[in-house]
mmCIF file of C-alpha atoms and ligand atoms in Angstrom:
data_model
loop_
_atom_site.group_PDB
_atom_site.id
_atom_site.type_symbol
_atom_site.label_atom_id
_atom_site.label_comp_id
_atom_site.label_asym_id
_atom_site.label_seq_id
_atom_site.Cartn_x
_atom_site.Cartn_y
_atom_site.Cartn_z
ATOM 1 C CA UNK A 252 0.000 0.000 0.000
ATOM 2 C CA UNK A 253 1.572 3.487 -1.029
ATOM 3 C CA UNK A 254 1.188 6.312 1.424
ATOM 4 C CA UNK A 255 -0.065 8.882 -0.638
ATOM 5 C CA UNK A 256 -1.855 6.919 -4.472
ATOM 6 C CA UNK A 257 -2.215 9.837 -6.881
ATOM 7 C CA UNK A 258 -2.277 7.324 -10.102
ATOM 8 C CA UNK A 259 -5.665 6.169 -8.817
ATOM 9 C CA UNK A 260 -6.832 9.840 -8.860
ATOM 10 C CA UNK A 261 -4.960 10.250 -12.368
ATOM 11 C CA UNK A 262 -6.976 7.424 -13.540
ATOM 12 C CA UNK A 263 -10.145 8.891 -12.507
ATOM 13 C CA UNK A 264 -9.891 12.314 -14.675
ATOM 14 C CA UNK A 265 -7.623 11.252 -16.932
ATOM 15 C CA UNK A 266 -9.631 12.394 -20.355
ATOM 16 C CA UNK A 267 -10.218 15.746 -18.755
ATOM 17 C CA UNK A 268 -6.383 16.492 -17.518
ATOM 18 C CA UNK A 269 -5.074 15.004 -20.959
ATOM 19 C CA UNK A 270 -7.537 17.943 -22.397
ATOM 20 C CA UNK A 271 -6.705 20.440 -20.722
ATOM 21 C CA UNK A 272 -2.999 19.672 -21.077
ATOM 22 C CA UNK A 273 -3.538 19.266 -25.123
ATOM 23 C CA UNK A 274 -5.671 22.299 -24.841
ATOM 24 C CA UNK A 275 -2.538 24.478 -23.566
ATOM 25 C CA UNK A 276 -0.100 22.794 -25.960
ATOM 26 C CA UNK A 277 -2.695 23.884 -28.258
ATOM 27 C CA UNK A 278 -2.419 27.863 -27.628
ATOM 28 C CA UNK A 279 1.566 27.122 -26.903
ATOM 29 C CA UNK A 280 1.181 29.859 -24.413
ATOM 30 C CA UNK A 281 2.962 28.685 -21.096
ATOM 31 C CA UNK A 282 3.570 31.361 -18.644
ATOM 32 C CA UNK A 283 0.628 32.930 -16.921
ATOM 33 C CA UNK A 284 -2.428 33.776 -19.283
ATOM 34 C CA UNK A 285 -6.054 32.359 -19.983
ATOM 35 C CA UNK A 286 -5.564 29.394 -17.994
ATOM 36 C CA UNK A 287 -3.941 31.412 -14.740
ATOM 37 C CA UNK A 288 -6.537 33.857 -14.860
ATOM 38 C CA UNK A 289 -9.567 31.624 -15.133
ATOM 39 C CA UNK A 290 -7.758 29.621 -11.734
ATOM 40 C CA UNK A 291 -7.037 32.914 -9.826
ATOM 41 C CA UNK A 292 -11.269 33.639 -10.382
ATOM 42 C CA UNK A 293 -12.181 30.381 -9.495
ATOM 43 C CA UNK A 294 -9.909 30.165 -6.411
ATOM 44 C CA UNK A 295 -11.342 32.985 -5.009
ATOM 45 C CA UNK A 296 -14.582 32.397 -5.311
ATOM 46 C CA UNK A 297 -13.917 28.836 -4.017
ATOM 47 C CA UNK A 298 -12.259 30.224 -1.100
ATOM 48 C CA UNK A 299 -14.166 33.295 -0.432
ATOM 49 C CA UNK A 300 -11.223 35.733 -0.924
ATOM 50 C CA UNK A 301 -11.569 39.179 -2.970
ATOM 51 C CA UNK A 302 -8.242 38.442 -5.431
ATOM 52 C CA UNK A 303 -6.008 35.613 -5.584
ATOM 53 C CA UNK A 304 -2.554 35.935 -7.639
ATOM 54 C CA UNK A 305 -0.878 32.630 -8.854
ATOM 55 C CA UNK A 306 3.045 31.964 -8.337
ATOM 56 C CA UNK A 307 6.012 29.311 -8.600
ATOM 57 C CA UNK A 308 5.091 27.633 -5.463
ATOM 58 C CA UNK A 309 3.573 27.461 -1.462
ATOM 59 C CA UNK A 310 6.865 28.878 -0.369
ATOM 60 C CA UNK A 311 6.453 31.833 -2.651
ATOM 61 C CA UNK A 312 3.074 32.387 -2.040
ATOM 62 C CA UNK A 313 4.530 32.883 1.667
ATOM 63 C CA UNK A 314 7.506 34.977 0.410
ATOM 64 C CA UNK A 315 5.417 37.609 -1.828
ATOM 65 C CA UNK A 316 3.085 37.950 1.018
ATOM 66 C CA UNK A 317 5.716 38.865 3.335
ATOM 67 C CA UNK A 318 7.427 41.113 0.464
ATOM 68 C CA UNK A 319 3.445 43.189 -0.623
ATOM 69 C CA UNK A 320 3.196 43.627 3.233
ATOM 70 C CA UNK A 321 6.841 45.391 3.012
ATOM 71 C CA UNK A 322 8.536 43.459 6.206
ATOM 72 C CA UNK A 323 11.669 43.574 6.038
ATOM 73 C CA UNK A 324 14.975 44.262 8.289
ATOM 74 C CA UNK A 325 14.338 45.699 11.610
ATOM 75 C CA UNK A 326 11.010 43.734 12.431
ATOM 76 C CA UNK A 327 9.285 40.142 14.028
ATOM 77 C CA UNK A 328 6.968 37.667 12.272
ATOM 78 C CA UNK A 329 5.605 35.445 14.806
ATOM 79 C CA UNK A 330 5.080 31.885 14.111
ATOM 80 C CA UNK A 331 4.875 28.208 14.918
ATOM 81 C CA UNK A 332 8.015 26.205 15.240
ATOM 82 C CA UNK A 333 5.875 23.167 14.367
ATOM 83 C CA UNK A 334 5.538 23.587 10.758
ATOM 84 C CA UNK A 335 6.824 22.981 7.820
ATOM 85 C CA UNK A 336 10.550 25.194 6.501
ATOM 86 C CA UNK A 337 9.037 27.409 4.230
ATOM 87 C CA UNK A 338 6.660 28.836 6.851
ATOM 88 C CA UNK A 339 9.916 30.412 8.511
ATOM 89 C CA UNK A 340 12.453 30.295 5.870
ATOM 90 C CA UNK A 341 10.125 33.121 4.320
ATOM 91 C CA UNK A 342 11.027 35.758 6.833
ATOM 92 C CA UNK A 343 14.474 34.942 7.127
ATOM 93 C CA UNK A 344 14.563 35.089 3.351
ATOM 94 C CA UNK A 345 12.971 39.272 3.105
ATOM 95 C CA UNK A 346 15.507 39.574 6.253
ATOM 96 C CA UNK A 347 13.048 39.417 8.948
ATOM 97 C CA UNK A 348 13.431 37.773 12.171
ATOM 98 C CA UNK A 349 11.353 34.673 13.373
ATOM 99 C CA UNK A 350 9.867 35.025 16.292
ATOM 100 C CA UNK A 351 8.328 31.334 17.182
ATOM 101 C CA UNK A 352 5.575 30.662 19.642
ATOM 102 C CA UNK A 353 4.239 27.370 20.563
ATOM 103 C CA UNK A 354 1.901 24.873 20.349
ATOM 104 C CA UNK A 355 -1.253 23.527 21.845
ATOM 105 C CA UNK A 356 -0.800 20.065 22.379
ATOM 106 C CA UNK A 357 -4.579 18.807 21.270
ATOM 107 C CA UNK A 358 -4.661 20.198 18.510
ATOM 108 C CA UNK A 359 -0.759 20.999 16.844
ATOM 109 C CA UNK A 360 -1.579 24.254 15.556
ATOM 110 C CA UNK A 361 -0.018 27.735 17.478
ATOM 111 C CA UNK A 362 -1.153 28.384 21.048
ATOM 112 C CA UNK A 363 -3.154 31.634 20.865
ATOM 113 C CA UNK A 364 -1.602 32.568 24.196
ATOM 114 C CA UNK A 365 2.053 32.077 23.693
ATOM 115 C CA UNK A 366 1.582 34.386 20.538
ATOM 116 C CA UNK A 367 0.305 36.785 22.530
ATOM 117 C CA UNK A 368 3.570 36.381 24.794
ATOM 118 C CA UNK A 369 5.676 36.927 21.806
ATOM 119 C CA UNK A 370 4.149 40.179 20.495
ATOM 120 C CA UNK A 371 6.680 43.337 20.810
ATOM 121 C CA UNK A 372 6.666 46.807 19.613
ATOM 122 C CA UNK A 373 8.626 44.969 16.288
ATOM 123 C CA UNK A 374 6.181 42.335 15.754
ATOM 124 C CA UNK A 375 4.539 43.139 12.253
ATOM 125 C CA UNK A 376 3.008 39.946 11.447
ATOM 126 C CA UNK A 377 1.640 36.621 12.334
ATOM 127 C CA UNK A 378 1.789 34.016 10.485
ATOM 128 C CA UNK A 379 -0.644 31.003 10.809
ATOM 129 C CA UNK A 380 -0.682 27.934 9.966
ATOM 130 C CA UNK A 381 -3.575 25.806 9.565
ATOM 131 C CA UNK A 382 -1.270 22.324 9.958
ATOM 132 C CA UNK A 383 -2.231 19.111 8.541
ATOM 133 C CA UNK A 384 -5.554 20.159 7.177
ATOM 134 C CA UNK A 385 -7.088 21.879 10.365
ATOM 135 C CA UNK A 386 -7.313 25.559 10.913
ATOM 136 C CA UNK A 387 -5.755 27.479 14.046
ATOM 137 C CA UNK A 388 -7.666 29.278 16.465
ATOM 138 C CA UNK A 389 -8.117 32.341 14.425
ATOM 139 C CA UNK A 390 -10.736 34.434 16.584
ATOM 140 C CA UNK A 391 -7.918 35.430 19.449
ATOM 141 C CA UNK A 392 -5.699 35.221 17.525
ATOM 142 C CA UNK A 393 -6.981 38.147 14.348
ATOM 143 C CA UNK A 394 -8.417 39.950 17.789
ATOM 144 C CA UNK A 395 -4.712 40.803 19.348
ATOM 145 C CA UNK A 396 -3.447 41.400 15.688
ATOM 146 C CA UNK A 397 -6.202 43.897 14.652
ATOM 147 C CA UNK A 398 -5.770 46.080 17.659
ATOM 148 C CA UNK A 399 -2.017 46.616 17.060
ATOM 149 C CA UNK A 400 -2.060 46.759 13.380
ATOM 150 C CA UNK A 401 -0.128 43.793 12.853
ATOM 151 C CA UNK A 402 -1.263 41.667 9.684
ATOM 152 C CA UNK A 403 -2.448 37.998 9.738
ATOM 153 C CA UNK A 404 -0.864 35.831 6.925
ATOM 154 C CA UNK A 405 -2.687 32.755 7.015
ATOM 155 C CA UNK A 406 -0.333 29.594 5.720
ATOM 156 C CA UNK A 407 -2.606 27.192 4.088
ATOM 157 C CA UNK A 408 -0.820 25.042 1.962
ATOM 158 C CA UNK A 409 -2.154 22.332 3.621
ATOM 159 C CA UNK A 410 -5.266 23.022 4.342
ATOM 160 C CA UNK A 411 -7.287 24.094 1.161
ATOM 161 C CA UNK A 412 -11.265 24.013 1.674
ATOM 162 C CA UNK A 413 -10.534 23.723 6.100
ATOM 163 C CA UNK A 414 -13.355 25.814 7.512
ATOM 164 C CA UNK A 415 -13.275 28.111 10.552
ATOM 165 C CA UNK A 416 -16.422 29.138 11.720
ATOM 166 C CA UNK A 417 -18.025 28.591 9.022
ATOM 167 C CA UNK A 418 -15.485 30.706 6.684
ATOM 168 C CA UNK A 419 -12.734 28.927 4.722
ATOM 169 C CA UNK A 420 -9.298 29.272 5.580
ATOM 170 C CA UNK A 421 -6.650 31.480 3.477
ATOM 171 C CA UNK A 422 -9.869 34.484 3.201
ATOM 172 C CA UNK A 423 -10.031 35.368 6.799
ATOM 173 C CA UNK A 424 -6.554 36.889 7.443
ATOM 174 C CA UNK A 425 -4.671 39.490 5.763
ATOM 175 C CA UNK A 426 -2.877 37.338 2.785
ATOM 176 C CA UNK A 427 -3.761 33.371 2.290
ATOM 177 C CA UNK A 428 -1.427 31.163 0.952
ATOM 178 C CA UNK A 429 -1.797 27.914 -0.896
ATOM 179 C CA UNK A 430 0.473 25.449 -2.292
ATOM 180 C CA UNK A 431 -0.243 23.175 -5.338
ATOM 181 C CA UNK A 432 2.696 20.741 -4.887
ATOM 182 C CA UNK A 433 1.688 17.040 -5.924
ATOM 183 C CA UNK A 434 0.525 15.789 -2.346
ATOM 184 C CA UNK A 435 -1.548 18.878 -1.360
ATOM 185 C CA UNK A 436 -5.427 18.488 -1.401
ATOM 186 C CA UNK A 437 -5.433 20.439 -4.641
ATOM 187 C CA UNK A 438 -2.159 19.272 -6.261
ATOM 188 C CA UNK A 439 -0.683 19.937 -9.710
ATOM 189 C CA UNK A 440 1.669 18.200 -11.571
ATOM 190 C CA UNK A 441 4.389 20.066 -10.531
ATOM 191 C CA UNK A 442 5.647 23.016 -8.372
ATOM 192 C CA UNK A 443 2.268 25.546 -7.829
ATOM 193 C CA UNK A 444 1.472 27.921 -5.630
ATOM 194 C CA UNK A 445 -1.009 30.846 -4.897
ATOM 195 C CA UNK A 446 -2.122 33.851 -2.493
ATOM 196 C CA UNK A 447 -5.576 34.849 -1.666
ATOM 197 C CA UNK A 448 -5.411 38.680 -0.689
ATOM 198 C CA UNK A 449 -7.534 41.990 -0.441
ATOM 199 C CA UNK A 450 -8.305 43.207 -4.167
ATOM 200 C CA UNK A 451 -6.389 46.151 -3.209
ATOM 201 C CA UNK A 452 -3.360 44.481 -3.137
ATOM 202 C CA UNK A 453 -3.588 42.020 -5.581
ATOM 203 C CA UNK A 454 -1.684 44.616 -7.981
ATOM 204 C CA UNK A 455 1.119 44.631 -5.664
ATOM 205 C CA UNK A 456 1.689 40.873 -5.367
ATOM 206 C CA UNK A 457 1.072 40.994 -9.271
ATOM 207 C CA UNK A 458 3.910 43.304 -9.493
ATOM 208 C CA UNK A 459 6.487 41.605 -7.303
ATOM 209 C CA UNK A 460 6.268 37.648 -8.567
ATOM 210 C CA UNK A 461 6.698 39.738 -12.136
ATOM 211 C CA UNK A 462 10.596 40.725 -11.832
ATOM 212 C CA UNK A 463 8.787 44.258 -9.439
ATOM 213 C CA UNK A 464 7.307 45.226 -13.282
ATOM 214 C CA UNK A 465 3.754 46.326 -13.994
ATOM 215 C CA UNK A 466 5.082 47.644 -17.602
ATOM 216 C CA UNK A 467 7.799 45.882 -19.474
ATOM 217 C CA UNK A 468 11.214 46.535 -18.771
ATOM 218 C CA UNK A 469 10.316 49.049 -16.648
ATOM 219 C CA UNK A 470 10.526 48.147 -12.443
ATOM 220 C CA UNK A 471 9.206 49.717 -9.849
ATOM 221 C CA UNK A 472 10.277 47.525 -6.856
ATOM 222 C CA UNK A 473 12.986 44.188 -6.922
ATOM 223 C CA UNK A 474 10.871 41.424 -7.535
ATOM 224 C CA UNK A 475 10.735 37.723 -7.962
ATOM 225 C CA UNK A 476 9.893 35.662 -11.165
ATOM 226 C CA UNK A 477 7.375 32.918 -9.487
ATOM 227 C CA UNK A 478 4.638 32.605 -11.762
ATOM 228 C CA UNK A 479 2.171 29.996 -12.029
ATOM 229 C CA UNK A 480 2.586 27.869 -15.460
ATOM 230 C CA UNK A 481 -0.744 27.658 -17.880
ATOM 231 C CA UNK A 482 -0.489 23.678 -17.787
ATOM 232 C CA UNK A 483 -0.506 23.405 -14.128
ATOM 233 C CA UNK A 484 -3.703 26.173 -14.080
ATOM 234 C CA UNK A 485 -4.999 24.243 -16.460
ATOM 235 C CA UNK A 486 -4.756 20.528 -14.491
ATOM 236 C CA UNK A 487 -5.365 22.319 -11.566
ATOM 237 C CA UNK A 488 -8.853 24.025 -12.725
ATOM 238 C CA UNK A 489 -9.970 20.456 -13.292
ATOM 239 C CA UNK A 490 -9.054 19.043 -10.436
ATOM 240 C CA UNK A 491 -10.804 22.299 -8.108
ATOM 241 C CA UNK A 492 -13.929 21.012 -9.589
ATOM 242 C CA UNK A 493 -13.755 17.523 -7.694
ATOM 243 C CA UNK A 494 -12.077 19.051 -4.611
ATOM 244 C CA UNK A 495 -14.917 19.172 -2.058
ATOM 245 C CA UNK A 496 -15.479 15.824 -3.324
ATOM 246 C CA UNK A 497 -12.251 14.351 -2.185
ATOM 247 C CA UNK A 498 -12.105 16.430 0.643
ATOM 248 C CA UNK A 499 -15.478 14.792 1.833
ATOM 249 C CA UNK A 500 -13.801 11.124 1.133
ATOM 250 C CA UNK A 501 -10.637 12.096 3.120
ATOM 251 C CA UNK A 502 -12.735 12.919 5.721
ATOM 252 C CA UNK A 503 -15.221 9.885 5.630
ATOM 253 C CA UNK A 504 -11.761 8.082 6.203
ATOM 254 C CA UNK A 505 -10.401 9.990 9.018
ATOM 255 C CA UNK A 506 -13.690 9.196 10.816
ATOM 256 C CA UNK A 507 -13.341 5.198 9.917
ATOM 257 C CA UNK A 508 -9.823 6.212 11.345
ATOM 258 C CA UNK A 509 -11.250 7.162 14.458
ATOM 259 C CA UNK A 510 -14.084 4.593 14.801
ATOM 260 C CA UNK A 511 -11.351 1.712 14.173
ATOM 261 C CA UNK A 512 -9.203 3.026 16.461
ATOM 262 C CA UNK A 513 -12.241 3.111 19.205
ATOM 263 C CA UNK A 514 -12.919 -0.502 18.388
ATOM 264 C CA UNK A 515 -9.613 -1.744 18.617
ATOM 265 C CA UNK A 516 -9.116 -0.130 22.124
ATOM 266 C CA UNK A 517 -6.183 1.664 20.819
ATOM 267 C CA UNK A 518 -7.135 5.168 21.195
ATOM 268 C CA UNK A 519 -4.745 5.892 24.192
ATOM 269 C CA UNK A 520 -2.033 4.331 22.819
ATOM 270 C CA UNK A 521 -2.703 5.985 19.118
ATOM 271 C CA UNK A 522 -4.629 8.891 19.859
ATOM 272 C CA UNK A 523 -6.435 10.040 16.908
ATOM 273 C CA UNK A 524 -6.316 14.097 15.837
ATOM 274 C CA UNK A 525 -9.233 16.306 17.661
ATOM 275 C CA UNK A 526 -11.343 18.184 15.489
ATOM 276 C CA UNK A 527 -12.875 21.103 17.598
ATOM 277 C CA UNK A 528 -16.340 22.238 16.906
ATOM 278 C CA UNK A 529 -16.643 25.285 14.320
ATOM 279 C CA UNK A 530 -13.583 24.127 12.742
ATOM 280 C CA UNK A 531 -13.948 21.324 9.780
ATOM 281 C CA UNK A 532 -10.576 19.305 9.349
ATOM 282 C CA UNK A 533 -9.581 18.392 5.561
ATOM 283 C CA UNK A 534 -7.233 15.959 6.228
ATOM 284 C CA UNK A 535 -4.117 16.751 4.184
ATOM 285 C CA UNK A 536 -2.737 14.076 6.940
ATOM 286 C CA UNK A 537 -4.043 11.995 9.318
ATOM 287 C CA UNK A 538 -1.714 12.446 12.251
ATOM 288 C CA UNK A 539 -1.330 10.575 15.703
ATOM 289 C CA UNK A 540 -0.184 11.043 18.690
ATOM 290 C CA UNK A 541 1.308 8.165 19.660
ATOM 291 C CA UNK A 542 3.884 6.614 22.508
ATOM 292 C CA UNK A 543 7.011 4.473 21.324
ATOM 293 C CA UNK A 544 6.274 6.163 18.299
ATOM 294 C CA UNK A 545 10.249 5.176 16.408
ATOM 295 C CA UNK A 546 9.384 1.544 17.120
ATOM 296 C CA UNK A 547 5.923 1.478 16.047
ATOM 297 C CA UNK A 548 6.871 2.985 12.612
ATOM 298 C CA UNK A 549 9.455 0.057 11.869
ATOM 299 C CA UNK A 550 6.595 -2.338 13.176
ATOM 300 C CA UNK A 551 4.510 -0.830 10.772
ATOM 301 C CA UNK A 552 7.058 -0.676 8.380
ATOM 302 C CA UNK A 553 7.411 -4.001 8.278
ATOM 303 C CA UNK A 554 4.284 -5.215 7.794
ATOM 304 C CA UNK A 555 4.751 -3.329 4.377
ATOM 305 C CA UNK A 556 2.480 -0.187 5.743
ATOM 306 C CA UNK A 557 4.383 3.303 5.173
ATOM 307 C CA UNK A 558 3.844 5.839 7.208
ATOM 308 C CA UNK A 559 5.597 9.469 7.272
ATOM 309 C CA UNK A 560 6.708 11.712 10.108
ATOM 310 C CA UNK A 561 5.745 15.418 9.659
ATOM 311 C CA UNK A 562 8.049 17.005 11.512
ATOM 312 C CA UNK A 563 10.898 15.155 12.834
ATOM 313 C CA UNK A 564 12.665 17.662 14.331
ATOM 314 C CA UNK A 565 11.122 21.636 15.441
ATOM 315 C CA UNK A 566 12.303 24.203 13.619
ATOM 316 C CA UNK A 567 14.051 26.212 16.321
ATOM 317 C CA UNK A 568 16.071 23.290 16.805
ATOM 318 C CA UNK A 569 17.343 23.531 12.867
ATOM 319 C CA UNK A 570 21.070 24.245 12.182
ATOM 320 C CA UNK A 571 19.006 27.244 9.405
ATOM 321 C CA UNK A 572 17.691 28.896 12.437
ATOM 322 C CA UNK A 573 20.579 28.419 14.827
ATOM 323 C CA UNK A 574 21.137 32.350 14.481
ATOM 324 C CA UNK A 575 18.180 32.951 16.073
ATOM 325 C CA UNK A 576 19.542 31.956 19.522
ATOM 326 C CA UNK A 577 16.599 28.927 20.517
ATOM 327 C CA UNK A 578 17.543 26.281 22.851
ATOM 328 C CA UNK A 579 16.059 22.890 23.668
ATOM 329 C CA UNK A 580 13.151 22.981 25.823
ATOM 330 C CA UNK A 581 11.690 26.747 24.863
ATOM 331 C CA UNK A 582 8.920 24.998 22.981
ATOM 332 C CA UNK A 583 8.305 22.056 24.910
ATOM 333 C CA UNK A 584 4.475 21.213 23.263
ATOM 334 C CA UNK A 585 6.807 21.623 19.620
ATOM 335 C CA UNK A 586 9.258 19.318 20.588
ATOM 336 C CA UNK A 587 6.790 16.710 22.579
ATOM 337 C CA UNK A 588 4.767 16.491 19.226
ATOM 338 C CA UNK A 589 7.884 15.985 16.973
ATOM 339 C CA UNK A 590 8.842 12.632 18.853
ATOM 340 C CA UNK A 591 5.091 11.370 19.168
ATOM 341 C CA UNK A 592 3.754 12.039 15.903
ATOM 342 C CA UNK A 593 2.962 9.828 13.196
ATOM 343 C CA UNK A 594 1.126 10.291 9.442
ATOM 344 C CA UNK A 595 -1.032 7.028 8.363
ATOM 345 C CA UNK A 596 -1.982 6.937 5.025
ATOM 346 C CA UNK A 597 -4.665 8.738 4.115
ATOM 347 C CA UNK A 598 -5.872 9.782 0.144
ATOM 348 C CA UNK A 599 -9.755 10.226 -0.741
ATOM 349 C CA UNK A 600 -9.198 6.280 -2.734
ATOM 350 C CA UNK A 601 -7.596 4.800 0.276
ATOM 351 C CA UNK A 602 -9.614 1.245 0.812
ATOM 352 C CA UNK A 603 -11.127 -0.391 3.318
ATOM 353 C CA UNK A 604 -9.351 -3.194 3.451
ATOM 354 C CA UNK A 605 -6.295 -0.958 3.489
ATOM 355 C CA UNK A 606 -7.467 1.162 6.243
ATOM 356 C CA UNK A 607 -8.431 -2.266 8.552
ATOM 357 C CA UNK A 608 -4.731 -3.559 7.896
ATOM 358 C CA UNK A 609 -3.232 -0.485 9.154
ATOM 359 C CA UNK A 610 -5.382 -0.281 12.350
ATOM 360 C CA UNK A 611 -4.886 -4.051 12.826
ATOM 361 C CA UNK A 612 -1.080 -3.585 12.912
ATOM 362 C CA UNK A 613 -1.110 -1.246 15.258
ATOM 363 C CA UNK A 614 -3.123 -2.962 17.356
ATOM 364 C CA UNK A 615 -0.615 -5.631 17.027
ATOM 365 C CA UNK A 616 1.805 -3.911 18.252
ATOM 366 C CA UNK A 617 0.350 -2.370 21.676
ATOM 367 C CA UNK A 618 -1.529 -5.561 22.121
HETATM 368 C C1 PLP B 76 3.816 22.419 1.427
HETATM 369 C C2 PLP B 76 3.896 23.507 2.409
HETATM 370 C C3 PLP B 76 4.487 24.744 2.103
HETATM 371 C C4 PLP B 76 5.265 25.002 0.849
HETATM 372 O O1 PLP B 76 4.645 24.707 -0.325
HETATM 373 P P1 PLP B 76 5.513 24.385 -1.650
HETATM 374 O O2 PLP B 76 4.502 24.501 -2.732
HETATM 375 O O3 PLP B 76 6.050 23.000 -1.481
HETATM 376 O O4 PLP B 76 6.590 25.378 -1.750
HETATM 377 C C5 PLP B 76 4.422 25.751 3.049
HETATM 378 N N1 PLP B 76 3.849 25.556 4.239
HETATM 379 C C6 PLP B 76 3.305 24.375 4.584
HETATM 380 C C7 PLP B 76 2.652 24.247 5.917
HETATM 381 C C8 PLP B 76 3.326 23.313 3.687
HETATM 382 O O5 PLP B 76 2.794 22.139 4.050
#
């Protein structure tokens, strides 16, 4: 069994992607046009958000965000150590400093209270992220940034479709930012990436992924070249149109997750991931928390069931952010989720038979 299956997805929509493709090979237009622009309205409609501008990738959706909002040198973007590089690398990348808050434990997004701890007269933006498919705990959260003027950059590359109170992720903060890589809910075939944003500056992020030029060869600001390629807008549009349909699957499974887990007597052992009311999961992964976790992953492993680790290791314990001056034991809810977590496969064609075998194992092993 593979962790993640995307040929049996391919084999589901094949006539329609193989159109699409054709259709762009057709035009022989490749960077940003019909196809972009036709994706940029339909993602914002789909997610609720006045303007969304396409780019290279997740991590530059993240980047230009950072860049339109003009943080640079000088100030603080809070965030969660428990994500994953881009989220941080982004700041240090316009020159920035991370400032990292932690985690609550239930539910492995940031703690609402330690970024309030972590605000300073520097901090000029948060940046959320809506981890494994769930979204943060917005309300406080938009509450203590509004009344100090610092913006909200929602991260949610993994979480495309994830409601919070009713409103979808990515349209509630300042900026939104979604990734398209392969294994995302909405995946291309290829590198992918867009931001959701304020139509007012949608110009601006237009602007910087385009070399800082509105006009040609004329630049107002240093920019980046990250645009989004016709033949992965054109995939992707197809594949938007089955989203909430897979996202419903991935979710039916997450709750066979939970009720095998339940039955097998397991659930303290392998604790399934909380979904709080007013806040609808999507399921990029299905993550426990689990104890022995190392030695249940070989177990699993070989009984031929893969399984992935997401994250390993905190990020204020990475060489990258050594600079910044973190030590073991700052984040301690961070660093207690990267040894007990662990990813079981979960896709919107995962089987049942499939899903039994992996719950069986691991009741195997703590039985
Ligand atoms: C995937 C991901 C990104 C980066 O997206 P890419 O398209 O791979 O650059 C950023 N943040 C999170 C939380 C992600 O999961």
């Amino acid at each position: 069994m593979p962790f993640v299956d995307l040929r049996a997805q391919y084999a589901s929509i094949r006539s329609e992607v193989m159109a699409a493709i054709e259709s762009v090979m057709e035009r022989q237009q490749f960077i940003t046009g019909h196809e972009v622009e036709a994706l940029e309205r339909e993602m914002a409609a789909y997610v609720g958000a006045e303007a969304a501008v396409g780019c290279a990738s997740g991590s530059d959706a993240l980047l230009l965000a950072l860049m339109a909002l003009g943080i640079g040198p000088g100030d603080e973007v809070i965030t969660t150590p428990f994500t994953f590089i881009s989220t941080a690398s982004a700041i240090a990348r316009v020159g920035a400093r991370a400032v990292f808050a932690d985690i609550d434990c239930a539910t492995f997004n940031i703690d609402p209270d330690a970024v309030a701890a972590a605000i300073t007269p520097r901090t000029r933006a948060i940046i959320v992220v809506h981890l494994f498919g769930l979204a943060a705990d917005l309300a406080p959260i938009m509450a203590m940034a509004s009344a100090r003027s610092i913006a909200v950059i929602e991260d949610a590359a993994q979480a495309i479709g994830a409601r919070y109170r009713g409103r979808q992720v990515g349209a509630i903060g300042e900026l939104g930012c979604f990734s398209f890589f392969p294994s995302k809910n909405l995946g291309g075939i290829g590198d992918g990436g867009m931001v959701t944003a304020k139509a007012a500056t949608a110009p601006r992020l237009r602007v910087l992924r385009e070399h800082g030029s509105s006009r040609k060869y004329s630049y107002e600001s240093i920019g980046l070249n990250s645009r989004l390629d016709e033949i992965q807008a054109a995939v992707l549009r197809v594949k938007l149109r089955y989203l909430d349909q897979w996202t419903n699957q991935r979710r039916r499974k997450a709750k066979r997750y939970r009720e095998l887990l339940a039955r097998g007597g397991i659930e303290d052992s392998a604790q399934p991931p909380i979904e709080p009311p007013g806040r609808d999961h999507v399921y990029n992964q299905f993550t426990i928390r689990c104890s022995r976790r190392d030695e249940l992953r070989d177990f699993l492993a070989g009984r031929g069931i893969p399984t992935q680790i997401y994250y390993p290791s905190p990020l204020h314990l990475q060489p990258a952010f050594g600079g910044l001056g973190y030590r073991e034991g700052q984040f301690p809810n961070a660093e207690r989720a990267s040894r007990e977590v662990l990813a079981l496969p979960i896709y919107p064609e995962l089987n049942d038979a499939n899903q039994a075998a992996v719950v069986d194992a691991i009741a195997q092993f703590y039985g």
